[in-house]
PDB file of C-alpha atoms (C1' of nucleotides) in Angstrom:
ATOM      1  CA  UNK K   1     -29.617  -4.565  56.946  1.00 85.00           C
ATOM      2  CA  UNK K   2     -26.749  -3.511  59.145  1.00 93.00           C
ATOM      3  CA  UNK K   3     -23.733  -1.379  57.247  1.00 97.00           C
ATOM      4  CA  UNK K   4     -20.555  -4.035  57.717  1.00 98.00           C
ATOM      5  CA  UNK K   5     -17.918  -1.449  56.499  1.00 97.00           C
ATOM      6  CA  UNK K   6     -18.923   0.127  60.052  1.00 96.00           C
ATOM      7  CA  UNK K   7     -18.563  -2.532  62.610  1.00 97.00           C
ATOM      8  CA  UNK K   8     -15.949  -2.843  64.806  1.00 97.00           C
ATOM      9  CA  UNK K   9     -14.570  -6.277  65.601  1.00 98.00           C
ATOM     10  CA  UNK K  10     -16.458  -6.077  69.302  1.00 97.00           C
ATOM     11  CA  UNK K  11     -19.568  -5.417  67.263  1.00 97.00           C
ATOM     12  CA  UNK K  12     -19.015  -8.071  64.221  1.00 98.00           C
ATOM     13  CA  UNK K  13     -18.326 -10.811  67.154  1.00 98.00           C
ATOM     14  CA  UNK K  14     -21.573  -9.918  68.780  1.00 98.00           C
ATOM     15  CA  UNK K  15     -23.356 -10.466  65.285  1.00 98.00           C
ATOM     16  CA  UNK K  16     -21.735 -13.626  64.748  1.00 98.00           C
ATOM     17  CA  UNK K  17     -23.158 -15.329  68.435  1.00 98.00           C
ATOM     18  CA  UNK K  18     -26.819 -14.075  67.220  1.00 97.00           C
ATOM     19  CA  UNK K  19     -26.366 -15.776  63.639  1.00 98.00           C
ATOM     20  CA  UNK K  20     -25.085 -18.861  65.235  1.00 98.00           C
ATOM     21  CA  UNK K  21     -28.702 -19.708  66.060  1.00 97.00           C
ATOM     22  CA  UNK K  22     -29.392 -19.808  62.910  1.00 98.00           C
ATOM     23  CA  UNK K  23     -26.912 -22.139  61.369  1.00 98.00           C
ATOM     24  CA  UNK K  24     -28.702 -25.216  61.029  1.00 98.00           C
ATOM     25  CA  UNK K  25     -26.454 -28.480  60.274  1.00 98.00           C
ATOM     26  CA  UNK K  26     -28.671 -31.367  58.618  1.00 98.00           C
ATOM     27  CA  UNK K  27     -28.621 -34.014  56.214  1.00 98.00           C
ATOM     28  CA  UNK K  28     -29.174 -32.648  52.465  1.00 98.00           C
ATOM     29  CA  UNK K  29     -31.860 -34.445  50.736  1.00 97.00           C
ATOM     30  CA  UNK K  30     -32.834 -32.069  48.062  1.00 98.00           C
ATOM     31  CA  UNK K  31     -32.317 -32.196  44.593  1.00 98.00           C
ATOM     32  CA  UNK K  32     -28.284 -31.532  43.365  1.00 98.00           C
ATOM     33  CA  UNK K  33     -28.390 -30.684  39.574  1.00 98.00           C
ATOM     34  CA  UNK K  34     -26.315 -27.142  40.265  1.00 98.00           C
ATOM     35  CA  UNK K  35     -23.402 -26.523  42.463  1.00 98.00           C
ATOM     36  CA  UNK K  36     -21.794 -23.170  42.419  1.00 98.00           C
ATOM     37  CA  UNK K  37     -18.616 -21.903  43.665  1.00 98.00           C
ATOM     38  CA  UNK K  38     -17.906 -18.224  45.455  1.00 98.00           C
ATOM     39  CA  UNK K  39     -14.516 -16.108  45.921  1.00 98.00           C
ATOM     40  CA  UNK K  40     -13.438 -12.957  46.317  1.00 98.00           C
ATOM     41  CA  UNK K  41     -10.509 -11.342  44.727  1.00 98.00           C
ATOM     42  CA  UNK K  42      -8.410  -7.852  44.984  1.00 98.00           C
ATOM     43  CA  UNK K  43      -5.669  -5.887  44.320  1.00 97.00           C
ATOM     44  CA  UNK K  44      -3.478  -5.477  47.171  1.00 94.00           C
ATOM     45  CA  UNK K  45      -3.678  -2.471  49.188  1.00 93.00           C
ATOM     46  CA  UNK K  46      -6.955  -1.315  47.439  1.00 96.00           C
ATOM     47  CA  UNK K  47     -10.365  -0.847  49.068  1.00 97.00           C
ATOM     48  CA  UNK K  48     -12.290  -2.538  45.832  1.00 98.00           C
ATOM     49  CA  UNK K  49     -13.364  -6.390  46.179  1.00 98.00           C
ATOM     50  CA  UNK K  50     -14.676  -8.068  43.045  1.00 98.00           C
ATOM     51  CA  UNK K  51     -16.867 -11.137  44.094  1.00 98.00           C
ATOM     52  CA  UNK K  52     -18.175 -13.428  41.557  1.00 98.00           C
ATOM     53  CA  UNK K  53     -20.234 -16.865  41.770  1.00 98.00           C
ATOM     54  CA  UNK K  54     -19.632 -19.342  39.092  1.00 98.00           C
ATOM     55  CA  UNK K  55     -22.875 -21.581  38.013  1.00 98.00           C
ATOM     56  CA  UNK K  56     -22.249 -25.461  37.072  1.00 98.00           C
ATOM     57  CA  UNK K  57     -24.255 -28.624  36.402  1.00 98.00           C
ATOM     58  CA  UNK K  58     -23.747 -31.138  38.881  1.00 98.00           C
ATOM     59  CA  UNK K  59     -22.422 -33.959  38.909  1.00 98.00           C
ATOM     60  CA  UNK K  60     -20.326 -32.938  35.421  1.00 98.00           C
ATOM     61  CA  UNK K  61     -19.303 -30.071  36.654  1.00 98.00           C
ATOM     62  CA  UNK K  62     -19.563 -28.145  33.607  1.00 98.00           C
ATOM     63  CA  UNK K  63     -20.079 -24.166  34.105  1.00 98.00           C
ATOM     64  CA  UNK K  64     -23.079 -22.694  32.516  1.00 98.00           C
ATOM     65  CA  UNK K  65     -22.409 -18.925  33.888  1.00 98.00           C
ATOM     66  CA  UNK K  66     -21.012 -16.581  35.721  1.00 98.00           C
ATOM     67  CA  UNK K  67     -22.536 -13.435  38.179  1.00 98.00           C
ATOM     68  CA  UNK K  68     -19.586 -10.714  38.829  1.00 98.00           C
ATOM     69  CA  UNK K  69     -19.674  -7.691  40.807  1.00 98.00           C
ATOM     70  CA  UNK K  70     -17.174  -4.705  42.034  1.00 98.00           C
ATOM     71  CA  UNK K  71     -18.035  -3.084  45.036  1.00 98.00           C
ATOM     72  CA  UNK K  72     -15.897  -1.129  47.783  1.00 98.00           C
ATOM     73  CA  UNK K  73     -14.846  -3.212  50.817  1.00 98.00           C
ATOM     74  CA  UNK K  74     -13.836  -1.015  54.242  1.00 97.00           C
ATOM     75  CA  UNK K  75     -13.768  -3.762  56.673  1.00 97.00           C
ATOM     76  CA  UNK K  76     -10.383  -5.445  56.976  1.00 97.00           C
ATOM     77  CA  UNK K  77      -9.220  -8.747  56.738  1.00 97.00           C
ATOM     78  CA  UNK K  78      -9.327  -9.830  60.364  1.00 98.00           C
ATOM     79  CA  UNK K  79      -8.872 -13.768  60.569  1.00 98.00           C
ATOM     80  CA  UNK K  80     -12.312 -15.233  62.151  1.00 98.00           C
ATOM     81  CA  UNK K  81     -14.185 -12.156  60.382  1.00 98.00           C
ATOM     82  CA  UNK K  82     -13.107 -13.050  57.168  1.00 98.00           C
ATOM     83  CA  UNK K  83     -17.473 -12.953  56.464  1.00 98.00           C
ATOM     84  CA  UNK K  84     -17.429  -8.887  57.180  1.00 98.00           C
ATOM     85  CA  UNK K  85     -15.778  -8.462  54.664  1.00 98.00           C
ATOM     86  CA  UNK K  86     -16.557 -10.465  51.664  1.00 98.00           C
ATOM     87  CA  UNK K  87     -20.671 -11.496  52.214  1.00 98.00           C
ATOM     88  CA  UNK K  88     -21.543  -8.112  50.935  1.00 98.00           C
ATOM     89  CA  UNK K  89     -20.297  -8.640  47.774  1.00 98.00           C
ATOM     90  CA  UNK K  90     -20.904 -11.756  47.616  1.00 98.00           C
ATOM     91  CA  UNK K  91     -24.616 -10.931  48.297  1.00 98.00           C
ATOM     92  CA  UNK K  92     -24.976  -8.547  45.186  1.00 98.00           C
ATOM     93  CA  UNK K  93     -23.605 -11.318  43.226  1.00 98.00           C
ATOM     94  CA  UNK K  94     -25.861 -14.146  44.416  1.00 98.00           C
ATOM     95  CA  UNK K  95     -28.542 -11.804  44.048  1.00 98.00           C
ATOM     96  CA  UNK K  96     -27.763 -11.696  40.282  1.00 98.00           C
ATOM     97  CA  UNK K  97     -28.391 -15.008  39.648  1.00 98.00           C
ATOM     98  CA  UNK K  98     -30.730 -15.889  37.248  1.00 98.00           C
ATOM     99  CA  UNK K  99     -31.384 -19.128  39.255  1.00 98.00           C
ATOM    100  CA  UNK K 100     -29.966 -20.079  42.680  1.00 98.00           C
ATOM    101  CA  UNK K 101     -28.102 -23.261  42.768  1.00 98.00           C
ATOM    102  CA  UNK K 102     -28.840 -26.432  44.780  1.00 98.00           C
ATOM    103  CA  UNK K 103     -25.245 -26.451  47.032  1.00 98.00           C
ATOM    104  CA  UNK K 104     -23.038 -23.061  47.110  1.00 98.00           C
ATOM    105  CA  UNK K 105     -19.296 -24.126  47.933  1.00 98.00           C
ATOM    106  CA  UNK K 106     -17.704 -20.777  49.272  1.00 98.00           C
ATOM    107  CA  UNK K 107     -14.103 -20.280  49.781  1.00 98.00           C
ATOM    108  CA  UNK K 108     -13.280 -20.362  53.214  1.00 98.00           C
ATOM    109  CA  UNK K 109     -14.347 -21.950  56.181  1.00 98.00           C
ATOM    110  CA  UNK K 110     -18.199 -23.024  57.933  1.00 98.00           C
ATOM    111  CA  UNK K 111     -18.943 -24.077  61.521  1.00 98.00           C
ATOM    112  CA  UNK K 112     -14.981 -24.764  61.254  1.00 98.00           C
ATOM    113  CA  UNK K 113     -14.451 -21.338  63.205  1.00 98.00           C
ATOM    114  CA  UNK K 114     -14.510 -19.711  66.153  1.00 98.00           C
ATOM    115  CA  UNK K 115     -17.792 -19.219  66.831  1.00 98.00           C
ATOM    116  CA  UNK K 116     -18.726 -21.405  64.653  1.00 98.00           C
ATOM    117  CA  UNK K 117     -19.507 -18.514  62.091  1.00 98.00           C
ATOM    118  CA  UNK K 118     -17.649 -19.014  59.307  1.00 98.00           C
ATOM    119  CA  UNK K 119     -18.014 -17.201  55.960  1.00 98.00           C
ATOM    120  CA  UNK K 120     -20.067 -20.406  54.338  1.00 98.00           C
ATOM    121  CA  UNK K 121     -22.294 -20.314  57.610  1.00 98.00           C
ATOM    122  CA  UNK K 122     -22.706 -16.556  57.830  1.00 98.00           C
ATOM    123  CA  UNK K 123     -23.809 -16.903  54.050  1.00 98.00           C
ATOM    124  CA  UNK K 124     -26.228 -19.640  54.122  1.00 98.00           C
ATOM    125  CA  UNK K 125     -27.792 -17.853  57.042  1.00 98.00           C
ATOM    126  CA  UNK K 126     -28.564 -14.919  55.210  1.00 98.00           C
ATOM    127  CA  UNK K 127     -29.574 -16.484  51.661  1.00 98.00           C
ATOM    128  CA  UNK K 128     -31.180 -19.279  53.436  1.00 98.00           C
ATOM    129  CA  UNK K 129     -29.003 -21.493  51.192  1.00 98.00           C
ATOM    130  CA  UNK K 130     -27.527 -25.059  51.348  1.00 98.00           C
ATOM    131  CA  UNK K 131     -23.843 -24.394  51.775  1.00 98.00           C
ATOM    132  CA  UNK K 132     -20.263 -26.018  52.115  1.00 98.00           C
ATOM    133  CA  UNK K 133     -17.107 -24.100  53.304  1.00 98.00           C
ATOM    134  CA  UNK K 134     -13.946 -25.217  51.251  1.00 98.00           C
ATOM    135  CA  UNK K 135     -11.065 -23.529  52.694  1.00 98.00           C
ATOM    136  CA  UNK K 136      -6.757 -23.940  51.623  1.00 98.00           C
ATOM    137  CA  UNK K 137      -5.872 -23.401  55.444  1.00 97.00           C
ATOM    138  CA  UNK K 138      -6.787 -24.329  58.904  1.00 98.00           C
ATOM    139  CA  UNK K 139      -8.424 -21.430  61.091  1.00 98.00           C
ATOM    140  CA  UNK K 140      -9.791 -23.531  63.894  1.00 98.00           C
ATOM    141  CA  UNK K 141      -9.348 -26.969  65.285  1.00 98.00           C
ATOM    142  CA  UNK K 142      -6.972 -30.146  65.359  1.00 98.00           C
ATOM    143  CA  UNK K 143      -6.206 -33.022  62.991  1.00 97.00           C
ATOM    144  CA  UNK K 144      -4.241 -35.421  62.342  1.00 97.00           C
ATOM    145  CA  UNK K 145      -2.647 -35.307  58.612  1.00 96.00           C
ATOM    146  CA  UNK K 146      -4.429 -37.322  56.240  1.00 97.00           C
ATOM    147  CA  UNK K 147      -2.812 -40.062  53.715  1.00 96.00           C
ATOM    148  CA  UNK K 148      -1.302 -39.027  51.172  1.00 96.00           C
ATOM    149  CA  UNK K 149      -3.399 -40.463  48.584  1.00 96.00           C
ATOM    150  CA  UNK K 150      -6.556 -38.674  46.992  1.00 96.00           C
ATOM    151  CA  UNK K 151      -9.112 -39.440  48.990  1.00 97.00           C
ATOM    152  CA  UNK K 152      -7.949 -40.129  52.154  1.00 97.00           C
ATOM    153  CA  UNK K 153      -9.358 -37.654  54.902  1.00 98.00           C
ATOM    154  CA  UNK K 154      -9.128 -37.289  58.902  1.00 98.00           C
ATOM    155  CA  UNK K 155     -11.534 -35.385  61.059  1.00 98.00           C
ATOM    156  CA  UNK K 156     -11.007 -31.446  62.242  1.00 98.00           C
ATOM    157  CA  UNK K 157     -12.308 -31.236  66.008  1.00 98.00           C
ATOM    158  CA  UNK K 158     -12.543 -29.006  68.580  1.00 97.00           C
ATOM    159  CA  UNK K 159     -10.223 -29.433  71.530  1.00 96.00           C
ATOM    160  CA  UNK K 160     -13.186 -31.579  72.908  1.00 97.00           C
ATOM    161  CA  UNK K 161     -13.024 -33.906  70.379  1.00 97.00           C
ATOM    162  CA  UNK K 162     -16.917 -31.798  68.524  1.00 98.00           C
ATOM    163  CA  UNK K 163     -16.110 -32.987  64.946  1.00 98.00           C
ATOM    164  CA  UNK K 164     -16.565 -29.600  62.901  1.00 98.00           C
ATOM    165  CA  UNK K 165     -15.592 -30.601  59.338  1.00 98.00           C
ATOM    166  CA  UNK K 166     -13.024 -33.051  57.548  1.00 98.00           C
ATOM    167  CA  UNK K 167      -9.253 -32.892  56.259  1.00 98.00           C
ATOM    168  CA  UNK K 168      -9.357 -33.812  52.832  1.00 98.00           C
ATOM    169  CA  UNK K 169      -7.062 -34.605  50.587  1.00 97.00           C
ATOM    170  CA  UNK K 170      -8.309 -33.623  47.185  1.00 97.00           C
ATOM    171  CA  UNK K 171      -5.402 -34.501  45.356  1.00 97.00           C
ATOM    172  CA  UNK K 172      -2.275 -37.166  45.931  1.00 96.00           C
ATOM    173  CA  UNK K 173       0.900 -35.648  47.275  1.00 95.00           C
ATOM    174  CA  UNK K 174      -0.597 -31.625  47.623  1.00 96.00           C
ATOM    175  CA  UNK K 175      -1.669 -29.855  50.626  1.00 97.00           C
ATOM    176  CA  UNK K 176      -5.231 -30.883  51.683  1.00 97.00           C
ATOM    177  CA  UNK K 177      -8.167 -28.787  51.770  1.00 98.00           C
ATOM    178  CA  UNK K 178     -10.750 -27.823  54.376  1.00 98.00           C
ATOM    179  CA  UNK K 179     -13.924 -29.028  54.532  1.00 98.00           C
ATOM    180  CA  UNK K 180     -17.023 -28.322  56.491  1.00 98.00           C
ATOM    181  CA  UNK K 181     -20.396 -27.176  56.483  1.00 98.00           C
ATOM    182  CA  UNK K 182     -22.035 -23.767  56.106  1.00 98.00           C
ATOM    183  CA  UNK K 183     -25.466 -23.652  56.187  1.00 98.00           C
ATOM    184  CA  UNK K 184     -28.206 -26.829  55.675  1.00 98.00           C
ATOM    185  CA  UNK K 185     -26.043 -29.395  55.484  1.00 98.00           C
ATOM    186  CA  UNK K 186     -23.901 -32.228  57.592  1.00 98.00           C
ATOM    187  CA  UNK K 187     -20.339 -33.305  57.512  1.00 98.00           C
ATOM    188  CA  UNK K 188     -20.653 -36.121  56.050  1.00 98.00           C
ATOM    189  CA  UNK K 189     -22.974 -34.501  53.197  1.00 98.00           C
ATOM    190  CA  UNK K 190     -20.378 -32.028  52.842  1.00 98.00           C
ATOM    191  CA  UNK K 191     -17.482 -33.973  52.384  1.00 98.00           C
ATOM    192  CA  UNK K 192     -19.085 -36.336  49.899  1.00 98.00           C
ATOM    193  CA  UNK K 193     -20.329 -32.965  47.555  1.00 98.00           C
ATOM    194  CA  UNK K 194     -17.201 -31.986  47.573  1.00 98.00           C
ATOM    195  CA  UNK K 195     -15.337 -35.464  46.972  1.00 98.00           C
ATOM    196  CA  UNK K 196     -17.506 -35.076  44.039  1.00 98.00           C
ATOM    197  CA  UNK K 197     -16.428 -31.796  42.928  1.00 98.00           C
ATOM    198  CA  UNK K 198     -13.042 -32.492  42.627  1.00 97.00           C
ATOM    199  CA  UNK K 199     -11.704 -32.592  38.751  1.00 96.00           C
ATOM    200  CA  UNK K 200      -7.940 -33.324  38.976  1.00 95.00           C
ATOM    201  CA  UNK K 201      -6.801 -30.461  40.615  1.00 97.00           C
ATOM    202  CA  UNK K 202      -6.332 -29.388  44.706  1.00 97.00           C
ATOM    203  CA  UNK K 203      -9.304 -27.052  44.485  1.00 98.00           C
ATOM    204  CA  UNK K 204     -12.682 -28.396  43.794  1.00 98.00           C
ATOM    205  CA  UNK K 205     -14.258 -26.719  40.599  1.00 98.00           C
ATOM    206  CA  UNK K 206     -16.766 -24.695  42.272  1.00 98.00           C
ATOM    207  CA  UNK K 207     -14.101 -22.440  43.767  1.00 98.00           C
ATOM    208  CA  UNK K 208     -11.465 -23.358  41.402  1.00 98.00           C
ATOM    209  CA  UNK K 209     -13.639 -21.882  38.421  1.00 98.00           C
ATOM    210  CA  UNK K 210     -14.855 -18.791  40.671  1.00 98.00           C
ATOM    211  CA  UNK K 211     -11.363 -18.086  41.464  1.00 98.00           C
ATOM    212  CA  UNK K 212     -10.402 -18.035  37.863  1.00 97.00           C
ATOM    213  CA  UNK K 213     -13.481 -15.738  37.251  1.00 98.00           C
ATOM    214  CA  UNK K 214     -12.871 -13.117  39.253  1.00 98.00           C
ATOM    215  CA  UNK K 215      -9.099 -12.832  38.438  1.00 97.00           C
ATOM    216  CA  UNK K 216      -9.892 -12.286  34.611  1.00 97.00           C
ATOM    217  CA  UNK K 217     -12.450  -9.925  36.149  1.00 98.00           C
ATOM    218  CA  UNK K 218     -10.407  -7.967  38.038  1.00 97.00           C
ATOM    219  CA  UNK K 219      -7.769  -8.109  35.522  1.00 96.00           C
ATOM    220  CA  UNK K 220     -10.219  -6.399  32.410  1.00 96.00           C
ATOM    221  CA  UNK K 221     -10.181  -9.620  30.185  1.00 96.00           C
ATOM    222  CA  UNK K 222     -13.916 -10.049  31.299  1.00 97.00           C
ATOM    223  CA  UNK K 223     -16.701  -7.802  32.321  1.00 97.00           C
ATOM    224  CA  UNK K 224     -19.037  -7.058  34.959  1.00 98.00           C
ATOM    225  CA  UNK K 225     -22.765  -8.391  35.145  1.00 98.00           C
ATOM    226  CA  UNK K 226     -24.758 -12.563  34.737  1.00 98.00           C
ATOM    227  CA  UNK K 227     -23.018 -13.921  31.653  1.00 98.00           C
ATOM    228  CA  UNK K 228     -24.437 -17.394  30.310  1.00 97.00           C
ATOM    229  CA  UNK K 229     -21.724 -19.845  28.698  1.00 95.00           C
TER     230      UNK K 229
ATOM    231  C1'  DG B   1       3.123 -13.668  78.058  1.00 65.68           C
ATOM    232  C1'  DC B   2       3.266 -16.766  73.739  1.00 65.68           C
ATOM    233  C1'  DG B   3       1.641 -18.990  69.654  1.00 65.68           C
ATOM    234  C1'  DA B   4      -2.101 -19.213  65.972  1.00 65.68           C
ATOM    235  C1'  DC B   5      -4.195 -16.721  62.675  1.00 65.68           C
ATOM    236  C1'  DA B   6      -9.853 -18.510  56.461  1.00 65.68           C
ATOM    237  C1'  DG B   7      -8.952 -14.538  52.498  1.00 65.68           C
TER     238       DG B   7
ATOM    239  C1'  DA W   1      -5.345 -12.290  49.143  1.00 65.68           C
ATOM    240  C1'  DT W   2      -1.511 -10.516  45.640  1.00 65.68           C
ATOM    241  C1'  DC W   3       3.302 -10.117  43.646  1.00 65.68           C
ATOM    242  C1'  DT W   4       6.636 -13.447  40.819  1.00 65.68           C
ATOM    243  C1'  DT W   5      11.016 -17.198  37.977  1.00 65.68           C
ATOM    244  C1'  DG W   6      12.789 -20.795  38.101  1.00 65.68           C
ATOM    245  C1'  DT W   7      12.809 -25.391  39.661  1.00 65.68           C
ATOM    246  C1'  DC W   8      11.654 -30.091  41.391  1.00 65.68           C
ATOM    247  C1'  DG W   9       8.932 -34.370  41.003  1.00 65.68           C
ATOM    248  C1'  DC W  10       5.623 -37.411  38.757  1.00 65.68           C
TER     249       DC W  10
END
DNA sequence: GCGACAG
DNA sequence: ATCTTGTCGC
C-alpha cells in the first residue's frame, strides 16, 4: 500500500480520480444490526492522531465497544484531502475490530467533495465497507437552508443541479449537519440511517460517541486497544 | 484576481 | 481540529 505521509497534494489528487471508480453509490439492502461511528482527534500542533471507531447496536444505538489507536500523522490538513490524513489511522483501528459493522458513519464528508472522494468514500473503497459521511460543515456544493425544525432537510448539489448528499437538520434551532454517502450506499439510504441515528443531540451517535472516545483517549482517562462495554 | 475551504 | 468562561434561549 502506498506511504500517505509522502504524497504531495499533486500526487494525493491523482489517487483520488483512480479511487473514484471505485465508489459505488447503491441502495443498501443488507442486514443493519451494527452501526459504528469514526473520528479522529489531536493535540494541536502535534504530529500524533488518535483514531478510534465506536461499535453500537442498531437501531438502539447502544455502544457495545470501542477500537483506539495512536499513530503518527505527517500529511497535513489540506481541505479536500482531509482522507490523507486520517484513513491510516483509521485503518489500524477498523482493522481491530473484533467484528465489522453493517453501516460505518465517518466524520466528514462522501461523494460531497471535490472529486467526489471524500474521507467516507476513500474509506469504504478501501475496507470495501457500507459507508455514510456525516460532516459539521459544507466543503462542496449549494443548498438552500433547511427548516428549522428537526427533521427538515434540503438537497446539497453540484452547480449542475447532481444531488450529492442532503442538509439535515438533526436537531431544532442548531446548525445542520452534512449528509452523504461514502461507499455502498444511496442518498436517500443515507439520510434515513442517519435520521435514525440521531439521539437528541446535533451529532448522530455514531460520531458523537467516537468523538467522545477518542478525546478521553487522547486525554489518558482511557487506554489504547478493542475494549468491550 | 477573489472567495471558499471537511478535520 | 483544539484552546476556553461566561452567557443566552428553551
Amino acid at each position: 500500500m502506498i506511504d500517505y505521509n509522502t504524497l504531495t497534494v499533486p500526487e494525493a489528487t491523482i489517487i483520488q480520480k483512480e479511487l473514484k471508480d471505485s465508489v459505488k453509490i447503491t441502495p443498501y439492502n443488507g442486514p443493519l444490526n451494527y452501526v459504528a461511528g469514526a473520528d479522529i482527534s489531536f493535540n494541536k500542533f502535534s504530529t500524533t492522531v488518535y483514531a478510534g471507531i465506536v461499535m453500537l447496536e442498531f437501531p438502539s444505538l447502544k455502544p457495545v465497544g470501542y477500537s483506539l489507536v495512536k499513530k503518527e500523522v505527517l500529511f497535513p490538513y489540506v481541505p479536500g484531502f482531509l482522507a490523507f490524513r486520517e484513513v491510516p489511522a483509521l485503518l489500524d483501528a477498523w482493522a481491530q475490530l473484533p467484528v465489522k459493522p453493517d453501516i460505518l458513519v465517518v466524520d466528514g464528508h462522501g461523494i460531497a467533495h471535490p472529486r467526489r472522494m471524500g474521507i467516507a468514500s476513500h474509506f469504504g473503497v478501501l475496507t470495501q465497507q457500507p459507508s455514510i459521511g456525516s460532516a459539521k460543515k459544507k466543503l462542496f456544493g449549494v443548498y438552500e437552508e433547511p427548516g428549522i425544525e428537526k427533521g427538515s432537510y434540503t438537497p446539497l448539489t453540484d452547480k449542475q443541479g447532481l444531488q450529492l448528499g442532503n442538509v439535515l437538520r438533526s436537531k431544532s434551532k442548531v446548525a445542520p449537519i452534512f449528509v452523504s454517502p461514502g461507499h455502498l450506499i444511496d442518498i436517500p439510504g443515507s439520510t434515513a440511517v442517519l435520521m435514525q441515528c440521531i439521539k437528541g443531540y446535533r451529532l448522530p451517535e455514531p460520531t458523537r460517541l467516537a468523538h467522545n472516545a477518542v478525546n478521553q483517549f487522547r486525554t489518558n482517562i482511557i487506554s489504547e486497544g478493542w475494549t468491550s462495554l
